[in-house]
Short mmCIF file of C-alpha atoms in Angstrom, two decimals:
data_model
loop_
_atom_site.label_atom_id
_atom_site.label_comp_id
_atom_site.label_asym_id
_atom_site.label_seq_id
_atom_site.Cartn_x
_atom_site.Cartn_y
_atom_site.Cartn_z
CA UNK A 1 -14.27 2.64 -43.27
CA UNK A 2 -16.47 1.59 -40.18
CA UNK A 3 -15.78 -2.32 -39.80
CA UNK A 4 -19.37 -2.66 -37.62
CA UNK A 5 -21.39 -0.02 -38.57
CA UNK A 6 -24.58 -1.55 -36.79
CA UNK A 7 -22.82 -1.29 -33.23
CA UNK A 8 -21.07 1.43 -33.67
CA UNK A 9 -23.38 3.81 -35.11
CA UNK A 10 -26.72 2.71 -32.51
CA UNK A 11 -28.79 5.34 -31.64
CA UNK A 12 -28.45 5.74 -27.95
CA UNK A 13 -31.75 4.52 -27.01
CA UNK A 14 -31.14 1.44 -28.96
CA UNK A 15 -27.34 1.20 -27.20
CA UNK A 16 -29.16 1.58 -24.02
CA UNK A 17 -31.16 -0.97 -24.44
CA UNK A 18 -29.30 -3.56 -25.55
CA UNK A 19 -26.75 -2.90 -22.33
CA UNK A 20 -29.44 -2.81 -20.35
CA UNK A 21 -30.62 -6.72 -21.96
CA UNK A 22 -26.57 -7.30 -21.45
CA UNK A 23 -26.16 -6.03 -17.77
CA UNK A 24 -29.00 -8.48 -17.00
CA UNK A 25 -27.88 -11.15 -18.40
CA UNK A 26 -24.29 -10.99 -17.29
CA UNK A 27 -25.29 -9.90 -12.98
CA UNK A 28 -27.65 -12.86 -13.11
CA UNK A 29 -24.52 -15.40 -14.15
CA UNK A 30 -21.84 -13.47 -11.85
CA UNK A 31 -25.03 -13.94 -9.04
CA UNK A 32 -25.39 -17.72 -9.15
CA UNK A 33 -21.80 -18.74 -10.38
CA UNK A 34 -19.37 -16.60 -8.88
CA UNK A 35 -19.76 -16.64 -4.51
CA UNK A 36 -17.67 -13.27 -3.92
CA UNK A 37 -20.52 -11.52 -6.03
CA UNK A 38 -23.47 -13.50 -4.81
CA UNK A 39 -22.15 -12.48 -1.61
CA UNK A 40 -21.03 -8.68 -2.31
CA UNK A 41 -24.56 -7.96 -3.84
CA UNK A 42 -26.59 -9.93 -0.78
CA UNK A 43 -24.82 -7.63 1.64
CA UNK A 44 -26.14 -4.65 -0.20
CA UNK A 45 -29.11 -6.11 -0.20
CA UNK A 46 -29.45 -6.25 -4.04
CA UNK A 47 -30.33 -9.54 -6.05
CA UNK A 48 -30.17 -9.15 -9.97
CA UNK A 49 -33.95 -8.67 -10.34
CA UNK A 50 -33.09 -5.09 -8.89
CA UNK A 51 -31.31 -3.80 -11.34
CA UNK A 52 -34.15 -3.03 -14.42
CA UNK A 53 -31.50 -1.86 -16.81
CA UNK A 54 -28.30 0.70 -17.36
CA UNK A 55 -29.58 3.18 -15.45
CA UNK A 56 -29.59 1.52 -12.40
CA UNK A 57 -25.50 0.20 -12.32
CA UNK A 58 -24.55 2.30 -10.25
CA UNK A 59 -26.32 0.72 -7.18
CA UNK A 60 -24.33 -2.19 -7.89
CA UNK A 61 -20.78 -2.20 -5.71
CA UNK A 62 -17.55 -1.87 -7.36
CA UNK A 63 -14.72 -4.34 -8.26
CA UNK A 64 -11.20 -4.36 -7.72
CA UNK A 65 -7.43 -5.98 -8.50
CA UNK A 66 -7.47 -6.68 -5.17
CA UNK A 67 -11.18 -8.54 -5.58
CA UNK A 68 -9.05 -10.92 -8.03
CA UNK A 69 -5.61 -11.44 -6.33
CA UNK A 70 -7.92 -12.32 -3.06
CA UNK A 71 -9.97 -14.97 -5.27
CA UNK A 72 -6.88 -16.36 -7.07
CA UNK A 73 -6.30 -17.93 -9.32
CA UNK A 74 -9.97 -18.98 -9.92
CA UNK A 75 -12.31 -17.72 -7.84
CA UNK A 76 -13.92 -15.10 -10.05
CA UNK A 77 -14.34 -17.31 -13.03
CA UNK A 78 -18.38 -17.72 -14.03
CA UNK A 79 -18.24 -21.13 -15.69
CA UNK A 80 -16.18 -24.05 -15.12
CA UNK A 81 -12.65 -25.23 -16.03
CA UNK A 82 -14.22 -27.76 -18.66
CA UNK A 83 -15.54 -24.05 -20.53
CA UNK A 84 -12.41 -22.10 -20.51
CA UNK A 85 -10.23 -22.60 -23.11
CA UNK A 86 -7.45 -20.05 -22.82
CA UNK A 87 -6.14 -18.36 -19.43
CA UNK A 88 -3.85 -14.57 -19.64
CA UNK A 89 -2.39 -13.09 -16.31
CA UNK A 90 -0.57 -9.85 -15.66
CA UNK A 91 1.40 -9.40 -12.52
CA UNK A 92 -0.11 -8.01 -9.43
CA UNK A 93 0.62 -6.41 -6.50
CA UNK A 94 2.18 -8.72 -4.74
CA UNK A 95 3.77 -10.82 -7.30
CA UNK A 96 1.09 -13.30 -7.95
CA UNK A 97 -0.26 -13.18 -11.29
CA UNK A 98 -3.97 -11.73 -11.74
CA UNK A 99 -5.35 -14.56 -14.10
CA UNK A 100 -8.31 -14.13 -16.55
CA UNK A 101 -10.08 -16.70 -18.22
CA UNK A 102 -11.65 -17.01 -21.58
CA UNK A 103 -14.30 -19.21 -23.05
CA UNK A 104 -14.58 -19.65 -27.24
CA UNK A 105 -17.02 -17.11 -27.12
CA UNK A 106 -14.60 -14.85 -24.98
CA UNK A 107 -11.96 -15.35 -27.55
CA UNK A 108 -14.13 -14.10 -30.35
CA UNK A 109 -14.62 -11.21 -28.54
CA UNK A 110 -10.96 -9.74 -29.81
CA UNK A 111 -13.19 -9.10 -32.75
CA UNK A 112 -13.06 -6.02 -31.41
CA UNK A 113 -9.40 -5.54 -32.66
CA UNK A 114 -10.46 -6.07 -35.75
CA UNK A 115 -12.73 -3.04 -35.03
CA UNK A 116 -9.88 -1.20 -34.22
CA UNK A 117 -8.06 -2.32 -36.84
CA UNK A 118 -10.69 -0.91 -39.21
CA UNK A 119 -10.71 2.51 -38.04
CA UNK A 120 -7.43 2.48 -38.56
CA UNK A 121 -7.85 2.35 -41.99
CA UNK A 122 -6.48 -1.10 -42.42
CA UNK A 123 -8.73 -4.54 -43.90
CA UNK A 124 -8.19 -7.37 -45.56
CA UNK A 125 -6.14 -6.58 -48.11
CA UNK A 126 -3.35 -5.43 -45.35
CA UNK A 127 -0.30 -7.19 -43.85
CA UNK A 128 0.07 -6.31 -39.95
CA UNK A 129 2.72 -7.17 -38.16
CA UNK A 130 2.10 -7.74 -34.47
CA UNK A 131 5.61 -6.63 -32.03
CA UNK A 132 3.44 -7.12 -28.91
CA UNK A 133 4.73 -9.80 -26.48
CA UNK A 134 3.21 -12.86 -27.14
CA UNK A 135 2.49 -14.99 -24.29
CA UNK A 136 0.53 -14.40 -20.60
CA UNK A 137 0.32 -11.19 -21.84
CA UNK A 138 -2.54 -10.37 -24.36
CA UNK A 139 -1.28 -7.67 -26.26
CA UNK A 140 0.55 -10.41 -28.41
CA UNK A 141 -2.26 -12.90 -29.19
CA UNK A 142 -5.07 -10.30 -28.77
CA UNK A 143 -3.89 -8.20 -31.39
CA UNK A 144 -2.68 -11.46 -33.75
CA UNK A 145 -6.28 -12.93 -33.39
CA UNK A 146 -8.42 -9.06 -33.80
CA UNK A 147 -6.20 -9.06 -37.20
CA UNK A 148 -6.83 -12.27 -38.39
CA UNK A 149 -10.31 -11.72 -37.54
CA UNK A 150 -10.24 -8.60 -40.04
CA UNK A 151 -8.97 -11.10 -42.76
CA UNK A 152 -5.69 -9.28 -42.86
CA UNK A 153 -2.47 -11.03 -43.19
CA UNK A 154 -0.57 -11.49 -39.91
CA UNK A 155 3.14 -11.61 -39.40
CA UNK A 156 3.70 -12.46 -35.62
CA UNK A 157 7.11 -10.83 -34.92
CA UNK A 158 6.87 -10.32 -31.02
CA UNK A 159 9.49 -8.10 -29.22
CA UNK A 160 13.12 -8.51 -28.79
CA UNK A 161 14.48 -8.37 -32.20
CA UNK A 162 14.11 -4.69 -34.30
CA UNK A 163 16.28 -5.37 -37.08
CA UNK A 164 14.77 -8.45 -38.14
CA UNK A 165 11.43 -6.66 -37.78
CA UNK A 166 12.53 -3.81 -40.00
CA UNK A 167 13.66 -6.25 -42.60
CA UNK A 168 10.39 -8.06 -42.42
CA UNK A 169 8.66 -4.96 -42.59
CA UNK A 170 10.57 -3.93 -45.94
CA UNK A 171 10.53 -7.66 -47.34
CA UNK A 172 6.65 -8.42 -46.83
CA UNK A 173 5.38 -5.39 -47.66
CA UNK A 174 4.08 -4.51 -44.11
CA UNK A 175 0.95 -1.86 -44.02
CA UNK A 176 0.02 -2.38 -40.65
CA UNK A 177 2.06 -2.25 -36.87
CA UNK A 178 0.60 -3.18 -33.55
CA UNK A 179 3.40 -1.96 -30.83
CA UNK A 180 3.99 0.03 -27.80
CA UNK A 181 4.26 3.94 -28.71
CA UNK A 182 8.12 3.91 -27.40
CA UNK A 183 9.33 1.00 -29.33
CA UNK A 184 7.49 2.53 -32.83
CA UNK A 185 9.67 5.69 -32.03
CA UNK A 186 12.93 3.12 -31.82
CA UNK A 187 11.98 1.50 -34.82
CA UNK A 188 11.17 5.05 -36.46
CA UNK A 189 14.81 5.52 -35.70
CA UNK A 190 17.03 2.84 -37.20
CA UNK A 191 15.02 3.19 -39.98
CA UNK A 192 16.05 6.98 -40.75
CA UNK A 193 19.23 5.90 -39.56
CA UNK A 194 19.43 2.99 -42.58
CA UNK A 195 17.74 5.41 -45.06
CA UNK A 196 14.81 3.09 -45.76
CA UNK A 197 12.09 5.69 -45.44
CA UNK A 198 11.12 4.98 -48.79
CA UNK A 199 11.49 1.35 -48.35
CA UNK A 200 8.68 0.75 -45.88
CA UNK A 201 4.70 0.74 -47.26
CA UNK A 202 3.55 1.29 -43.68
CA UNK A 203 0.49 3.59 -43.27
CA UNK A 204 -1.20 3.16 -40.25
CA UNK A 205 -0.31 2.09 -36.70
CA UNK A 206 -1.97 0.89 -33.33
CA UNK A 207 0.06 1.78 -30.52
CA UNK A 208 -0.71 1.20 -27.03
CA UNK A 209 -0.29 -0.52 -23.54
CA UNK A 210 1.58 2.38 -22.01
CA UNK A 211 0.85 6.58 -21.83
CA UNK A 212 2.20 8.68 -24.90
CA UNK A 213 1.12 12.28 -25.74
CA UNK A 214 -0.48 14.12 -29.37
CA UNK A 215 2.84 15.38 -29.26
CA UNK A 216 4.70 11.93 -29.52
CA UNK A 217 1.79 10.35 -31.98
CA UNK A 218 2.74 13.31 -34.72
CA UNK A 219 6.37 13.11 -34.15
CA UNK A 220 5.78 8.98 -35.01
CA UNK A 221 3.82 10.40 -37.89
CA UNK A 222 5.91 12.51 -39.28
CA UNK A 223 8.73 10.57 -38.68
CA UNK A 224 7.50 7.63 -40.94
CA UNK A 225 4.99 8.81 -42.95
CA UNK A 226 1.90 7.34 -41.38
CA UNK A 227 -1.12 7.69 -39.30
CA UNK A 228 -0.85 6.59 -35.61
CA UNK A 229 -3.63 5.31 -33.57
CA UNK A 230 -3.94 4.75 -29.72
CA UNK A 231 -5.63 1.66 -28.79
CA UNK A 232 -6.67 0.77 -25.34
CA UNK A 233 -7.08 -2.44 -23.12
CA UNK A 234 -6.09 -3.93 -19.92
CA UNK A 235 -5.96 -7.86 -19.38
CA UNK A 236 -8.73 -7.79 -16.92
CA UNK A 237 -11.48 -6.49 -18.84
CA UNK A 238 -10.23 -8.55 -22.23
CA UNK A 239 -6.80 -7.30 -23.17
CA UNK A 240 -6.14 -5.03 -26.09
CA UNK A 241 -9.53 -3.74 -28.29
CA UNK A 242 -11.40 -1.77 -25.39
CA UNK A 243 -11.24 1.07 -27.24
CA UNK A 244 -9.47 2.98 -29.95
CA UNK A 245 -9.36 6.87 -31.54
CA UNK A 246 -10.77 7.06 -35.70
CA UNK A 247 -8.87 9.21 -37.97
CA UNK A 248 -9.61 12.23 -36.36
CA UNK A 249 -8.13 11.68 -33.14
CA UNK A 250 -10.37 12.95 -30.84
CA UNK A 251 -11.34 10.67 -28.20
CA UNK A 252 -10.85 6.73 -27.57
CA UNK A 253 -14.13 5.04 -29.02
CA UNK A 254 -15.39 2.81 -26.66
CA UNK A 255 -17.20 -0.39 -27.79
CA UNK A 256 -20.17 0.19 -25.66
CA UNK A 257 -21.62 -3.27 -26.88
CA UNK A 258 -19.42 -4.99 -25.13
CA UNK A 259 -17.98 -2.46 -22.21
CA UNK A 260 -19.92 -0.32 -20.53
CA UNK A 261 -17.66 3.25 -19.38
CA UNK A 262 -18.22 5.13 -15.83
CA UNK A 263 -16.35 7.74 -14.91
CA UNK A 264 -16.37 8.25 -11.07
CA UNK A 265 -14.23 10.14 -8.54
CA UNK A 266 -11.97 8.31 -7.02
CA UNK A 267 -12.32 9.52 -3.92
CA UNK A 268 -16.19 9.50 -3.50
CA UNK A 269 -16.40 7.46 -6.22
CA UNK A 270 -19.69 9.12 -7.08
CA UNK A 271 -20.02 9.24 -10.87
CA UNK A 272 -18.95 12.40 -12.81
CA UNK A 273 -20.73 14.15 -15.50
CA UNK A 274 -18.89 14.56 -19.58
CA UNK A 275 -16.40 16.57 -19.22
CA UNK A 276 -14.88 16.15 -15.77
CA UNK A 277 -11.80 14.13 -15.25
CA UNK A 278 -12.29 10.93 -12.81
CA UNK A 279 -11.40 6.98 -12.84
CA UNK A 280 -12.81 5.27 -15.86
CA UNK A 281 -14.89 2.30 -14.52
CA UNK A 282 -15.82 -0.70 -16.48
CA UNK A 283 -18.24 -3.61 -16.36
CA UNK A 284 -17.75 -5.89 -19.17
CA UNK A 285 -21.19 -6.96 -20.82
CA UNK A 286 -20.52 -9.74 -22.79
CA UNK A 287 -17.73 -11.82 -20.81
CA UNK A 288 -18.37 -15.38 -20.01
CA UNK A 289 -15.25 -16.65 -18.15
CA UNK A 290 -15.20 -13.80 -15.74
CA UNK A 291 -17.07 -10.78 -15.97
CA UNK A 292 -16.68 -8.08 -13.81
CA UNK A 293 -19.11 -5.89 -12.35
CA UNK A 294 -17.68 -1.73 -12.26
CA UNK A 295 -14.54 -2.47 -12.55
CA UNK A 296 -11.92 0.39 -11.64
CA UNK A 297 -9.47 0.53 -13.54
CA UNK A 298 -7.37 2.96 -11.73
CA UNK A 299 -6.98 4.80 -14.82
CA UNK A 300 -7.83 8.96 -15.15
CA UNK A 301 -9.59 10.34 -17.43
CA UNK A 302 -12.99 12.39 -18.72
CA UNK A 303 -15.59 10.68 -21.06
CA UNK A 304 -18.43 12.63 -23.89
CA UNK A 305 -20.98 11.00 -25.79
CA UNK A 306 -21.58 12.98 -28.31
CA UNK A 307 -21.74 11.93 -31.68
CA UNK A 308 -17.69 11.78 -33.47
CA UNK A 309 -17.33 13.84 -36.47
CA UNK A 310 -16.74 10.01 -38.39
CA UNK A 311 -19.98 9.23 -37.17
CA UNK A 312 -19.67 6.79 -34.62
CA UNK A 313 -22.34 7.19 -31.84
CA UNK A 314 -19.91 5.47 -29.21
CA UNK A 315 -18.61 7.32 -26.08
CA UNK A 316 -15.18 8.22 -26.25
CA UNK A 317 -12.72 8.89 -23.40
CA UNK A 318 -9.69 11.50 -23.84
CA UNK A 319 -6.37 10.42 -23.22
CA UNK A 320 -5.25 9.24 -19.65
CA UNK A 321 -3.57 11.84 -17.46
CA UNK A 322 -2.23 9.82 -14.84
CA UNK A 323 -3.56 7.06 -12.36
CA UNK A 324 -5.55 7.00 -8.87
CA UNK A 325 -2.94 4.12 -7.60
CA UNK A 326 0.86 4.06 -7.47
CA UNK A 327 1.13 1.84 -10.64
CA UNK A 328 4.26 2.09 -13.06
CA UNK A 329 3.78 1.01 -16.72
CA UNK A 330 7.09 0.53 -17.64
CA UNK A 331 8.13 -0.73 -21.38
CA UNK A 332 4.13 -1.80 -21.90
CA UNK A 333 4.14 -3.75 -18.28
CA UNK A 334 2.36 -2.60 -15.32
CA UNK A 335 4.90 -2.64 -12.10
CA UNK A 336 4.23 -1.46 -8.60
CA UNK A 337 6.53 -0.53 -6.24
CA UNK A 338 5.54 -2.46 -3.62
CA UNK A 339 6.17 -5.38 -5.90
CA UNK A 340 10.14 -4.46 -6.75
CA UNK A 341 10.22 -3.87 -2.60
CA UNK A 342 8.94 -7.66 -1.90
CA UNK A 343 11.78 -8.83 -4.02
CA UNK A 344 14.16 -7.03 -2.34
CA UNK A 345 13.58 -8.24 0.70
CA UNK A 346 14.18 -11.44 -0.42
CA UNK A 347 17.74 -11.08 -0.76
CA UNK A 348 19.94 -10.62 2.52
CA UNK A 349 22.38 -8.10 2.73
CA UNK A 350 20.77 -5.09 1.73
CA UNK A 351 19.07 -2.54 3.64
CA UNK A 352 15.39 -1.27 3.34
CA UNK A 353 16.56 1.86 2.09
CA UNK A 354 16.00 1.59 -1.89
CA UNK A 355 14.93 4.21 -4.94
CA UNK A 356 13.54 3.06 -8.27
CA UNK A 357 14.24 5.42 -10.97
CA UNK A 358 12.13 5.22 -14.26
CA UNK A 359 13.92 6.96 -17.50
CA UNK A 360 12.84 7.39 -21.23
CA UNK A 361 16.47 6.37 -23.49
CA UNK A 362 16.26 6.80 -27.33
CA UNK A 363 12.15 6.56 -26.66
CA UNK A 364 12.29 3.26 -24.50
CA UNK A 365 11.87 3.26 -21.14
CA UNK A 366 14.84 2.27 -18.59
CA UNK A 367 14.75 0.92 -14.76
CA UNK A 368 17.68 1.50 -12.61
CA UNK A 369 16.92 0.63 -9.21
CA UNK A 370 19.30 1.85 -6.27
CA UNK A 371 19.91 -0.86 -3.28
CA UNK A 372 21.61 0.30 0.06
CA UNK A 373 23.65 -2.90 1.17
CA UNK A 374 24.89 -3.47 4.44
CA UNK A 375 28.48 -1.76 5.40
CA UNK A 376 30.62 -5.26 5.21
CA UNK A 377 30.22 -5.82 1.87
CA UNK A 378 32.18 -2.88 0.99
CA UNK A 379 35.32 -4.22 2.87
CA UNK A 380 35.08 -7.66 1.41
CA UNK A 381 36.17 -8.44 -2.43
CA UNK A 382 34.47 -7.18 -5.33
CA UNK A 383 33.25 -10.78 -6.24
CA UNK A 384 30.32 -10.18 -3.48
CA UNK A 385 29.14 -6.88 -4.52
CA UNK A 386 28.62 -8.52 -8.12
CA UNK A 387 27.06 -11.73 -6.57
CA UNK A 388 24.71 -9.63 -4.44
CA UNK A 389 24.19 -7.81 -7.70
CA UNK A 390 22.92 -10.44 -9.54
CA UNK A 391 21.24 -12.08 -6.82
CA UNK A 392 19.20 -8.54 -6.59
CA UNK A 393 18.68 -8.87 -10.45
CA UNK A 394 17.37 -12.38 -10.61
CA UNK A 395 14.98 -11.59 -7.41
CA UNK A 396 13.62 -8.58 -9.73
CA UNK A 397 13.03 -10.25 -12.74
CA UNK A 398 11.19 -13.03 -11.51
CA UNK A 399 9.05 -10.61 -9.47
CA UNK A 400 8.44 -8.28 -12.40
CA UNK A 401 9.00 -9.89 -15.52
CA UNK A 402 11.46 -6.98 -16.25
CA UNK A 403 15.49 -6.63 -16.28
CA UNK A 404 16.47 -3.72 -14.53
CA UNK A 405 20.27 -2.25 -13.32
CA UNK A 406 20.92 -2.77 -10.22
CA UNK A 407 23.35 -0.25 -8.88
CA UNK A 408 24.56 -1.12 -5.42
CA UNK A 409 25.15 1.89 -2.81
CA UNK A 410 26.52 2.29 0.67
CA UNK A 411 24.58 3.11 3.53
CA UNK A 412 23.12 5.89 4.23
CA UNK A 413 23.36 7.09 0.35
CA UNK A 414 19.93 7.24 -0.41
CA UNK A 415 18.27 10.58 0.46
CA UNK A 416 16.26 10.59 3.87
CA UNK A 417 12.91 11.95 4.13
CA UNK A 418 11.48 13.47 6.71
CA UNK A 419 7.57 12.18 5.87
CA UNK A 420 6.74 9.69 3.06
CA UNK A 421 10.11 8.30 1.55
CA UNK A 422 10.74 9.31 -1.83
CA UNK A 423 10.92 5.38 -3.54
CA UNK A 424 10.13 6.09 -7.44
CA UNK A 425 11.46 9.14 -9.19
CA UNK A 426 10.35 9.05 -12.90
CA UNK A 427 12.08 11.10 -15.11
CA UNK A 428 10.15 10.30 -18.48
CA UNK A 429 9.32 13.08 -20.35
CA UNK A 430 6.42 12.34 -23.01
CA UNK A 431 7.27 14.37 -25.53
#
């Protein structure tokens, strides 16, 4: 089942062409809208009648998170307030959020879940239930309004409550899931473990917004019966619906209509032929509310375009092996260490000696986060420790969005190194 057969199945002269009609479009309204671009292209002496088409992106410079946390919360955005109807932010580096906008048009642009959706196997006759977090987040909406889009039915569960998921799942009739890979394997779990195997109607899965392995995708398969399916996004480009593997599983499709993929390396950031593992790079084509121009993503990985065996003409990019930055995605949420050390130096009474340690517990991801405190608090009553605890806690949280354990250690505890100190040790084993 191909949902749009006339973009996905383009000829590549004809793809070309119309990114090339795209890419013009969209550097001419980042040039006269959006200053930092004007001003980045003008100092390498480019204006947007300099770029003829595709083939010539790669004079164009490069965008980063740190291009969006310096222009916060606005400064990026192409049209004005009056146009943008809906604004999603993920954390950033240094707490702040990094804030998107959308216009209508924007929004309709999750029709590419649908997309997804479809070569999943799933359509209108399906009910999908979406246990993304709903919010600032887009996994949530984005997959809720890609599904709607399709014409299937949508149950909006959200996180935070598996059992009453399950019994949804069982009561409705659920075909469809949209979750993170880790929490699927959970909820594969408590449903062996309540013998409703043959209770759930279930057949086909989107699972994203963290790494996973083949390996992990055929346990979930075999586990419940059903056919798994990564799907790829991140909040800057558009959220979930940048791209997503068809039934044979070889490759993310990209949907080159609307994103256009580099590979580069990171380190020259010269662009890499098929094949050859580098940073995926993305400039959005179609984005009113704030496009960006080469985008890095930070994430690693190798491109092809040849043809898919389903018949897609797309590119398609293999599965990530890791990152160019020192980004965590923990439980579907992307965390930097600098971020958890900010909000530890918020609190007083603890020393600058910390570790973060990043586990994988039943197939969900755990944070534990070791804090050196100063040597008086472990002659004073127990009350402090646990007030300094939770004051340590509540500093996280807000900085991260995430709960993690604090366990509070005496000086000198932690491990010295003698070069770079050893912060994050992540023990996850995909599997």
């Amino acid at each position: 089942m191909i949902w749009n057969e006339a973009r996905e199945c383009m000829s590549r002269d004809e793809l070309n062409n119309l990114q090339s009609a795209r890419l013009r479009k969209v550097l001419n309204r980042v040039y006269h809208n959006v200053e930092p671009y004007r001003k980045r292209m003008q100092e390498a002496g480019l204006e947007p009648g300099d770029i003829g088409g595709i083939e010539d992106i790669s004079k164009l410079p490069f965008t980063t998170k740190d291009d969006l946390r310096d222009n916060y919360p606005f400064g990026l955005f192409a049209v004005p307030m009056s146009e943008i109807v809906r604004i999603h932010a993920s954390s950033g580096t240094t707490g702040k959020a990094t804030v998107v906008g959308y216009t209508r048009k924007d929004i309709d642009v999750w029709s590419c879940v649908a997309r997804c959706c479809a070569m999943a196997g799933l359509g209108r006759n399906d009910i999908i239930q979406v246990a993304y977090g709903y919010g600032l987040f887009t996994g949530g909406l984005g997959g809720h309004y890609g599904a709607e889009h399709l014409g299937a039915t949508v149950v909006p569960m959200s996180t935070g409550n598996t059992q009453k998921l399950i019994d949804m799942m069982v009561d409705f009739g659920a075909t469809g899931l949209m979750c993170t890979p880790s929490y699927l394997m959970h909820i594969a779990e408590v449903i062996e473990e309540q013998g409703l195997r043959d209770k759930i109607k279930l057949k086909a899965t989107l699972n994203g917004a963290e790494p996973w392995t083949e390996n992990m995708r055929k346990q979930i398969e075999e586990r419940l019966g059903i056919e798994a399916h990564d799907i790829y996004g991140l909040s800057e480009i558009m959220g979930p619906g940048v791209a997503t593997d068809c039934h044979f599983h070889k490759g993310l499709h990209i949907f080159e209509d609307h994103f256009y993929p580099e590979i580069v390396d990171p380190k020259t950031l010269e662009p890499l032929p098929d094949g050859e593992t580098g940073e995926l790079v993305i400039t959005t084509l179609t984005k009113e509310g704030i496009p960006l121009i080469r985008y890095r993503t930070k994430d690693l990985t190798s491109i092809t375009h040849e043809k898919c065996e389903c018949g897609r003409t797309t590119a398609r990019i293999s599965r990530f092996t890791g990152r160019s930055d020192d980004m965590l995605i923990i439980r579907g949420v992307n965390v930097f260490p600098s971020q958890i050390e900010t909000a530890l130096l918020t609190v007083d009474g603890i020393t600058p000696n910390y570790q973060i340690i990043v586990d994988r517990v039943n197939h969900q991801d755990t944070l534990a986060i070791l804090v050196e405190v100063e040597e008086r608090f472990f002659s004073d009553e127990i009350k402090e420790l646990e007030n300094l605890q939770k004051k340590i806690e509540h500093a996280v949280h807000q900085t991260i969005g995430l709960h993690a354990k604090i366990k509070l250690v005496e000086p000198k505890t932690i491990e010295r190194s003698m070069g770079k100190a050893v912060r994050v040790v992540d023990k996850r084993k995909l599997v």
